[in-house]
Short mmCIF file of C-alpha atoms in Angstrom, two decimals:
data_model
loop_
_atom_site.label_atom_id
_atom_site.label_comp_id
_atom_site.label_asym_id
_atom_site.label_seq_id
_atom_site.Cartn_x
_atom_site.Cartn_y
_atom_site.Cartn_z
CA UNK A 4 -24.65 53.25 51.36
CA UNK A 5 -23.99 51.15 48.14
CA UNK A 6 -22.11 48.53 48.45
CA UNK A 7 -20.08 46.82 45.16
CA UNK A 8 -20.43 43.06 44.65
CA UNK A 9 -16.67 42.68 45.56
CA UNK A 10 -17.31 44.58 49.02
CA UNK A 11 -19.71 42.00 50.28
CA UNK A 12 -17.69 39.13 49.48
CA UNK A 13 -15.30 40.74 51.19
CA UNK A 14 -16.99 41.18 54.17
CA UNK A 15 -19.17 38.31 54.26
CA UNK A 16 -22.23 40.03 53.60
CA UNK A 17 -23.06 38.25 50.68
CA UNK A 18 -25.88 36.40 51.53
CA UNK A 19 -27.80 39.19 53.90
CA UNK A 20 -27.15 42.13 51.84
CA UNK A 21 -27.95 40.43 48.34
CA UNK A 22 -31.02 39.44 49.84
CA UNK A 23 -31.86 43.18 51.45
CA UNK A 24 -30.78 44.66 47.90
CA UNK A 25 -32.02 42.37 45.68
CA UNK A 26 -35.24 41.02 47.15
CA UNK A 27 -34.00 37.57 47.67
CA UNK A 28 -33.35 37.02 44.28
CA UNK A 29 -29.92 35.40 43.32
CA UNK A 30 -27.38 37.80 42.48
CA UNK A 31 -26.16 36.53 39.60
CA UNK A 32 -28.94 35.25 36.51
CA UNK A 33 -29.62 31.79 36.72
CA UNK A 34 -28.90 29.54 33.45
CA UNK A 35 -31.09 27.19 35.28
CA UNK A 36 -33.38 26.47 38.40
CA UNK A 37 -32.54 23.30 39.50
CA UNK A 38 -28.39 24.07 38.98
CA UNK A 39 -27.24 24.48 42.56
CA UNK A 40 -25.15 27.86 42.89
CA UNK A 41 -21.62 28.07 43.39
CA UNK A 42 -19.11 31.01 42.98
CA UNK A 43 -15.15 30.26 43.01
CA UNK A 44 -11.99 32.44 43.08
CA UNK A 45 -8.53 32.72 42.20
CA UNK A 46 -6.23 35.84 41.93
CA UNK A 47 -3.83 33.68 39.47
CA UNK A 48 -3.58 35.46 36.62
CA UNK A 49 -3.65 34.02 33.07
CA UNK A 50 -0.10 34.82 32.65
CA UNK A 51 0.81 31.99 35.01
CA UNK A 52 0.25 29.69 32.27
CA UNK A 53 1.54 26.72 34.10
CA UNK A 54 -0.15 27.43 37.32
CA UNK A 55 -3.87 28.65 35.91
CA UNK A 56 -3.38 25.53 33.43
CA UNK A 57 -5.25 23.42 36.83
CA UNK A 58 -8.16 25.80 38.13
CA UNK A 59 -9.18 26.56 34.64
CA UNK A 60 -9.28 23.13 33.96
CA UNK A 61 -11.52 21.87 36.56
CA UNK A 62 -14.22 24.93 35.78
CA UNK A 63 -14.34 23.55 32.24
CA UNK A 64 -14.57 20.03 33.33
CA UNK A 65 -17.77 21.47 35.49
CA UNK A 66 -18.51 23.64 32.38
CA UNK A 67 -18.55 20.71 29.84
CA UNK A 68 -19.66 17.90 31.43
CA UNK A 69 -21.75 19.23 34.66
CA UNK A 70 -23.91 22.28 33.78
CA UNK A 71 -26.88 20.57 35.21
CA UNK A 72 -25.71 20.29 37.95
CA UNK A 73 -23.52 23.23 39.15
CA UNK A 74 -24.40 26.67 38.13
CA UNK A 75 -20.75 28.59 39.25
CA UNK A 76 -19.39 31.97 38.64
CA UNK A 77 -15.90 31.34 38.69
CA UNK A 78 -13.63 34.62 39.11
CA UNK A 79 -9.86 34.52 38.22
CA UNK A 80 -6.23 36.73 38.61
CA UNK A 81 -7.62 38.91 41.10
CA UNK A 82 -10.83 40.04 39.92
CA UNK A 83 -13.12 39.69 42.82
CA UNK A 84 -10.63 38.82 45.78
CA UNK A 85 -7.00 39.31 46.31
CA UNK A 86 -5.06 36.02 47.51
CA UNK A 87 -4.68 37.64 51.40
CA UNK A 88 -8.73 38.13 51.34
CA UNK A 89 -9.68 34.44 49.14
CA UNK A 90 -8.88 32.21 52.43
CA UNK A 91 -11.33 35.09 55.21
CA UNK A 92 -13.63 35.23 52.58
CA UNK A 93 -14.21 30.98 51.99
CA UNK A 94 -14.14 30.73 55.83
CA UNK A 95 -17.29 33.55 55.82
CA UNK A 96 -19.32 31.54 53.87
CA UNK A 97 -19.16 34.50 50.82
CA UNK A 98 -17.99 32.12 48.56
CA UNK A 99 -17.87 28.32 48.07
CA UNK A 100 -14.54 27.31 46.63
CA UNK A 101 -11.07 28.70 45.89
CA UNK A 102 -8.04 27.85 44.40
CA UNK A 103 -4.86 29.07 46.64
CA UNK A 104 -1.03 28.79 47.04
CA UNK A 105 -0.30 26.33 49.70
CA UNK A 106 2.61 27.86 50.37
CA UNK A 107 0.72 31.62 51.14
CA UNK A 108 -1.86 30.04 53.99
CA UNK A 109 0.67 27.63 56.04
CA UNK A 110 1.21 29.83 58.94
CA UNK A 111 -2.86 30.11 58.42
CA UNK A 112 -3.09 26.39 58.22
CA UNK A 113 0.16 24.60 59.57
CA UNK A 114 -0.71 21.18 58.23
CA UNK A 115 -0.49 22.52 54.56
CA UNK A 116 3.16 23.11 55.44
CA UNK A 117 3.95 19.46 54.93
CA UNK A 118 4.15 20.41 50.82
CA UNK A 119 6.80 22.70 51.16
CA UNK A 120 8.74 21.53 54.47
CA UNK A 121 12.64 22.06 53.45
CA UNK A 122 14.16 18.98 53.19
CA UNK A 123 10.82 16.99 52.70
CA UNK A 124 9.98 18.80 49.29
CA UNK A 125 11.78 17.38 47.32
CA UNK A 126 10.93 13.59 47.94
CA UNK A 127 7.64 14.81 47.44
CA UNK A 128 8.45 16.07 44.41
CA UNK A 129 10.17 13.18 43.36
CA UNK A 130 7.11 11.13 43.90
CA UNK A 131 3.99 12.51 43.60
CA UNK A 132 1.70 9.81 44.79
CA UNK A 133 2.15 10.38 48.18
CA UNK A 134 -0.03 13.44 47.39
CA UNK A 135 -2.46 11.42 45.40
CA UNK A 136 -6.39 11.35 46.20
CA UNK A 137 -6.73 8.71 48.74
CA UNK A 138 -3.14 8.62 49.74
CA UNK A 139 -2.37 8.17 53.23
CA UNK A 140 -0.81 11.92 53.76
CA UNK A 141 -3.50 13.23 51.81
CA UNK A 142 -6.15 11.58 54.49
CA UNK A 143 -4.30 13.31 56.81
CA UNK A 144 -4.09 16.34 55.79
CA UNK A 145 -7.92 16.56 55.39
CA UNK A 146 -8.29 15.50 59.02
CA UNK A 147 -6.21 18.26 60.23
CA UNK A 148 -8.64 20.65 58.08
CA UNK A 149 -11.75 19.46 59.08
CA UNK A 150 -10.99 20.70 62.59
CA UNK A 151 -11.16 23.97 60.73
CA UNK A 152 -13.84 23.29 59.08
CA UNK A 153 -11.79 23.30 55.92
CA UNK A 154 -12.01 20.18 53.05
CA UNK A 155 -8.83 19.79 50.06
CA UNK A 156 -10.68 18.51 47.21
CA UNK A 157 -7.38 17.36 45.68
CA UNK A 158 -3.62 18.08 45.56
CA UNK A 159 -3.25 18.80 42.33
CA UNK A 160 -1.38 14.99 41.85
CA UNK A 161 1.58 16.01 43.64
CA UNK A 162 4.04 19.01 44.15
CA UNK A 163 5.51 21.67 41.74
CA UNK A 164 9.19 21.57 40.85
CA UNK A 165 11.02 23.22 43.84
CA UNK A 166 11.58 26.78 44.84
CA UNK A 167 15.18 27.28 43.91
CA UNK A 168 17.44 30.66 44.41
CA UNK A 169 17.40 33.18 41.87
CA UNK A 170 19.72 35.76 42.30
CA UNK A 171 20.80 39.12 40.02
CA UNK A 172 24.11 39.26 38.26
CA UNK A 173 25.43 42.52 40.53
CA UNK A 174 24.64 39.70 43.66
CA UNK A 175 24.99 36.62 42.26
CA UNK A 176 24.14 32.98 44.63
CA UNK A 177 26.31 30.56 43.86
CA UNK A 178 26.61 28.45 47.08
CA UNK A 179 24.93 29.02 50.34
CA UNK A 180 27.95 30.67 51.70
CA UNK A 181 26.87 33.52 48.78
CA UNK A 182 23.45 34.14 50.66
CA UNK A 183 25.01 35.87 53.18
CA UNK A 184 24.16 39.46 53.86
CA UNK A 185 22.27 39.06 50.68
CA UNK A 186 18.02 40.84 50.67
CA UNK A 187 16.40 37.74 49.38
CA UNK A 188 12.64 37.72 48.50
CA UNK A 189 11.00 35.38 50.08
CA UNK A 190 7.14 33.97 50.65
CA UNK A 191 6.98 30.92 52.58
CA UNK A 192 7.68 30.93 56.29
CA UNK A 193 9.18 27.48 56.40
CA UNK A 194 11.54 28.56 53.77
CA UNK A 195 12.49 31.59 55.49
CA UNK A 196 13.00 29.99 58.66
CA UNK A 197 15.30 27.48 56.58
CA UNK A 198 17.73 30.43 55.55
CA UNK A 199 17.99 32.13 59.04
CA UNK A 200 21.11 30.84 59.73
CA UNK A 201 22.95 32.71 56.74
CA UNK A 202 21.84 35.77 57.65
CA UNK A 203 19.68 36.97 54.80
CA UNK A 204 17.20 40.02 54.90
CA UNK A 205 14.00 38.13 54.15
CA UNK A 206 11.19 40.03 52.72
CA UNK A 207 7.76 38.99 51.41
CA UNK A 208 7.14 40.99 48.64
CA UNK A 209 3.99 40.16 46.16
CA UNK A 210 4.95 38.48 42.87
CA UNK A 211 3.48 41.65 41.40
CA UNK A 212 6.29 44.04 42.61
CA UNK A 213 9.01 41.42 42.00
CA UNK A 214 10.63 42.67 38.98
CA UNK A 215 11.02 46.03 40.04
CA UNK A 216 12.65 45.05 43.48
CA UNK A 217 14.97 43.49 41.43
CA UNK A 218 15.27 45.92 39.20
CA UNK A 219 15.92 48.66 41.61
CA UNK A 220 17.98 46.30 43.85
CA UNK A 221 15.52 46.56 47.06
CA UNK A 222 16.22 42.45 46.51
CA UNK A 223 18.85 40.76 45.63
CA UNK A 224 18.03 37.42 45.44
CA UNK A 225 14.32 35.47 45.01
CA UNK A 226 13.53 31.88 46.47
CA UNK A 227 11.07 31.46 42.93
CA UNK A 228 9.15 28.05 41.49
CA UNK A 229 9.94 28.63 37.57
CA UNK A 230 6.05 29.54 36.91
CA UNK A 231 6.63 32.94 38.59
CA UNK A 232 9.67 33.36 36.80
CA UNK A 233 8.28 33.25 33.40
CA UNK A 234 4.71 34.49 34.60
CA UNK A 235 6.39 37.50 35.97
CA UNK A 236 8.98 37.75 33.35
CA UNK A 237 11.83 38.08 36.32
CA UNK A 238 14.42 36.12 33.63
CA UNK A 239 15.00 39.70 32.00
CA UNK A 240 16.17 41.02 35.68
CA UNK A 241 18.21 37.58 37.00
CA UNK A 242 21.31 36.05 35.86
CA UNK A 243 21.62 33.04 37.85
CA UNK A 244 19.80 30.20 39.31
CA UNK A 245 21.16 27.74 42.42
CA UNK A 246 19.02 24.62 42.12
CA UNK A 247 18.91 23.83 46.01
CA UNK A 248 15.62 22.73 46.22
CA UNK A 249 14.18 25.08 49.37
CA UNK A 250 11.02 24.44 49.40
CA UNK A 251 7.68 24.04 47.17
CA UNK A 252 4.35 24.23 46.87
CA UNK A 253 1.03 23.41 44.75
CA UNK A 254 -2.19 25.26 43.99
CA UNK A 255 -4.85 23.21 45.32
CA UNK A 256 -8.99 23.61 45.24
CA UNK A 257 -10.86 24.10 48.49
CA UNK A 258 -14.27 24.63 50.44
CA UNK A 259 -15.73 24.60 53.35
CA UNK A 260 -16.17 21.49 55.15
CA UNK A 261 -19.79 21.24 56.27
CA UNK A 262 -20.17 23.22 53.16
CA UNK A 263 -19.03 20.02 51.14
CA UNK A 264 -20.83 17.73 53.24
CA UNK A 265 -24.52 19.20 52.73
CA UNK A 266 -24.07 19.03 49.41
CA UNK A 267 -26.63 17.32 47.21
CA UNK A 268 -24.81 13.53 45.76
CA UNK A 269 -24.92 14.94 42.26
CA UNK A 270 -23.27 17.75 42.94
CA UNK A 271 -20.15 16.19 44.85
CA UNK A 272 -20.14 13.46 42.35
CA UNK A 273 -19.35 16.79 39.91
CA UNK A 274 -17.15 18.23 41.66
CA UNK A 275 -14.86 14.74 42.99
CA UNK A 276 -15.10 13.89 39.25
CA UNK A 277 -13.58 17.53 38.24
CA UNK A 278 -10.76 16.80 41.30
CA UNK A 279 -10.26 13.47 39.57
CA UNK A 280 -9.48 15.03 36.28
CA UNK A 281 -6.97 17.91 38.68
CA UNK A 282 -5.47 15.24 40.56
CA UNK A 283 -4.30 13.33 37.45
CA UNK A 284 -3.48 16.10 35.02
CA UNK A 285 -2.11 19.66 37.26
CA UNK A 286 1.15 18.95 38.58
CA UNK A 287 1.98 16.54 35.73
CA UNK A 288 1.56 18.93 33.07
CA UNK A 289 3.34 21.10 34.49
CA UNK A 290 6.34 19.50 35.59
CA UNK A 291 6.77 16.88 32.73
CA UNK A 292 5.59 19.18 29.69
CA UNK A 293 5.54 23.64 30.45
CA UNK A 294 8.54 23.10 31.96
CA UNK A 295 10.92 20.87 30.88
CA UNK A 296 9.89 21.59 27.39
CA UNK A 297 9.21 25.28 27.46
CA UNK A 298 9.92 26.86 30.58
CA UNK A 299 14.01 25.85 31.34
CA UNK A 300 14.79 26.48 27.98
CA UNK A 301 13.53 29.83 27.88
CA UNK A 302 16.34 30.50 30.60
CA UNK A 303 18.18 29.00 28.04
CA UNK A 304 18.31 31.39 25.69
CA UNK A 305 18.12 34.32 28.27
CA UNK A 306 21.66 32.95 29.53
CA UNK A 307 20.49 32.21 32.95
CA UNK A 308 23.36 30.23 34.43
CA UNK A 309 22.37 27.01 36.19
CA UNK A 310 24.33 25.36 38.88
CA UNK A 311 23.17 22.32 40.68
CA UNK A 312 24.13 22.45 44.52
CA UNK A 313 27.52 20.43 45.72
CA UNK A 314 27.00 17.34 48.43
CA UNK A 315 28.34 19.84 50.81
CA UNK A 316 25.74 22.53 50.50
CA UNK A 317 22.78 19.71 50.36
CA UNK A 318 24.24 18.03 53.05
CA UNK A 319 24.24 21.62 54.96
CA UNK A 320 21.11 22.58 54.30
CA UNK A 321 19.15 19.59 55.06
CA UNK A 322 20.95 20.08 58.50
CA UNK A 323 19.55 23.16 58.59
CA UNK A 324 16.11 21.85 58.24
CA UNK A 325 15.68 19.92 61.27
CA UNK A 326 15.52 23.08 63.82
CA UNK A 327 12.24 23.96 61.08
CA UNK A 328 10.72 20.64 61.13
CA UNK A 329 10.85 20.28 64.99
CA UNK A 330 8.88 24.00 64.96
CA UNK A 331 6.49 23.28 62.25
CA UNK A 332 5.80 19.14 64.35
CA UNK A 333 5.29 21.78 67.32
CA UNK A 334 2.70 23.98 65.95
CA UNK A 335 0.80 20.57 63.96
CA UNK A 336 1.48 18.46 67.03
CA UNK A 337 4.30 15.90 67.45
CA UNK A 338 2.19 12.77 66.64
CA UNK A 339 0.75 14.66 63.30
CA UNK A 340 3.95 16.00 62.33
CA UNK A 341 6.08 12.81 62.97
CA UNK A 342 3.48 10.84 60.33
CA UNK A 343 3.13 13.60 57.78
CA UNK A 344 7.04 13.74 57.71
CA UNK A 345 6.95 9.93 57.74
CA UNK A 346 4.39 9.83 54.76
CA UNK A 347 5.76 12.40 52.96
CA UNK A 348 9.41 10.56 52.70
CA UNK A 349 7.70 7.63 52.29
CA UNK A 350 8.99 5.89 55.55
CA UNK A 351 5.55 4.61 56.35
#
């Protein structure tokens, strides 16, 4: 049987079967012996200019200043793993870092749900050092990943703009009262859980098939950060956008834990140094320069109608959001999920 390079780090069969096929020589050529070896993934594709702006980044921080060091192959939008196989495939041992949606692992990894926990996200998004390396919250999420063997090298330096609702002008969202009845598209189960109580049709469909399910009206409605919007050119098939900030999320780098810790001092100077230059640049870019300054206006011109939520409808909503946060504190443990929340609002 022959397998492809993609099917056995897939399976986690990278290691045995290179070594059975290839006579224990490394898979991929060397650029030089004393390098140590690591390969990465992402499935974000370039189009996602905001969101690859990060992970490419920090493999050209490696590139330029680390090649000594770390000899990666470093495999974006898809090409080796899809984002539902990255997180099976790091835990396998078939690769040794990946960049991933927090928002697309949290039932995986509960903690992580603390970055997009309705009525929390947007604090955190108002002040991004509470995500910070070294922050408090940030400690604690890494404690609650080491118990799956699982290490965040860095936030990001914060949270992405909110999720808001994006709706089609044959179903338009105006006020929560307007979800109602309505198919909404929607990824994140904290999010989801959030809109219960207005009866929507929730529905995780892949950014990918977006625009047609709003084309052919399988959706009406999208809980979208403004990256996918433009990335996935959805502006051409919405008309409005209700700024009730639902949830959020960042892209963040991770590895294995014990993976991190037997690593040479040289190399995880490299890489911490390449987190560094993440932490401090990701979510700041984004959200202060693509888009303020490129991004909203392009809904600008496309005549997307903006309308920022009444008192009322925050005031409802963050009501809504206690029945999620006393699930999600269940599921992360009380003690755990009483700090995060506390960290994250900046109450401790």
């Amino acid at each position: 049987m022959t397998l492809t390079r993609r099917q056995l780090l897939k399976y986690g069969t990278f290691a045995t079967a290179g070594a059975a096929m290839f006579g224990g020589h490394r898979l991929f050529s060397p650029r030089a012996m004393a390098a140590t070896s690591l390969t990465g993934v992402n499935y974000i594709t370039p189009s996602y200019k905001a969101l690859s702006y990060g992970s490419d980044g920090f493999v050209t921080f490696l590139a330029d200043n680390h090649a000594d060091a770390i000899d990666f192959d470093y495999h974006h939008s898809g090409q080796l793993l899809t984002a539902d196989e990255q997180l099976p495939a790091l835990r396998a041992g078939s690769v040794d870092f990946m960049f991933h949606t927090l928002s697309y692992i949290t039932r995986s990894l509960p903690i992580l749900g603390i970055t997009g926990l309705p009525g929390v996200v947007n604090e955190l998004y108002r002040h991004p050092e509470r995500l910070k390396l070294g922050s408090p919250l940030m400690t604690l999420i890494n404690e609650q990943l080491a118990e799956e063997n699982l290490y965040m090298l860095c936030s990001g330096g914060g949270v992405l703009e909110p999720e808001y609702i994006w709706s089609t002008e044959e179903n338009p969202i105006r006020t929560l009262e307007d979800l109602r009845g309505k198919k909404v598209r929607v990824v994140g189960y904290e999010a989801t859980t959030a809109l219960e109580s207005y009866d929507i049709g929730a529905t995780r469909i892949p950014s990918s098939e977006t625009y047609q399910a709003l084309q052919r009206g399988t959706v009406d409605a999208g809980i979208f950060n403004i990256s996918t919007i433009v990335g996935r050119s959805l502006h051409e098939q919405l008309a409005v956008c209700y700024k009730l900030p639902v949830t959020g999320f960042t892209v963040a780098p991770f590895m294995l834990r014990d993976r991190w810790d037997s690593l040479d001092s040289e190399v995880r100077t490299a890489l911490e140094e390449a987190a560094q230059w993440y932490d401090e640049n990701f979510i700041e870019h984004c959200n202060e320069d693509i888009y303020p300054n490129e991004y909203w206006p392009m809904m600008e011109e496309a005549g997307i109608e903006v309308i920022e939520p009444s008192e009322e409808d925050l005031a409802a909503f963050n009501d809504a959001t206690e029945a999620v946060w006393e699930h999600w504190k269940g599921e992360v443990g009380g003690e755990v999920g009483e700090r995060a929340i506390a960290l994250a609002l900046g109450e401790a």
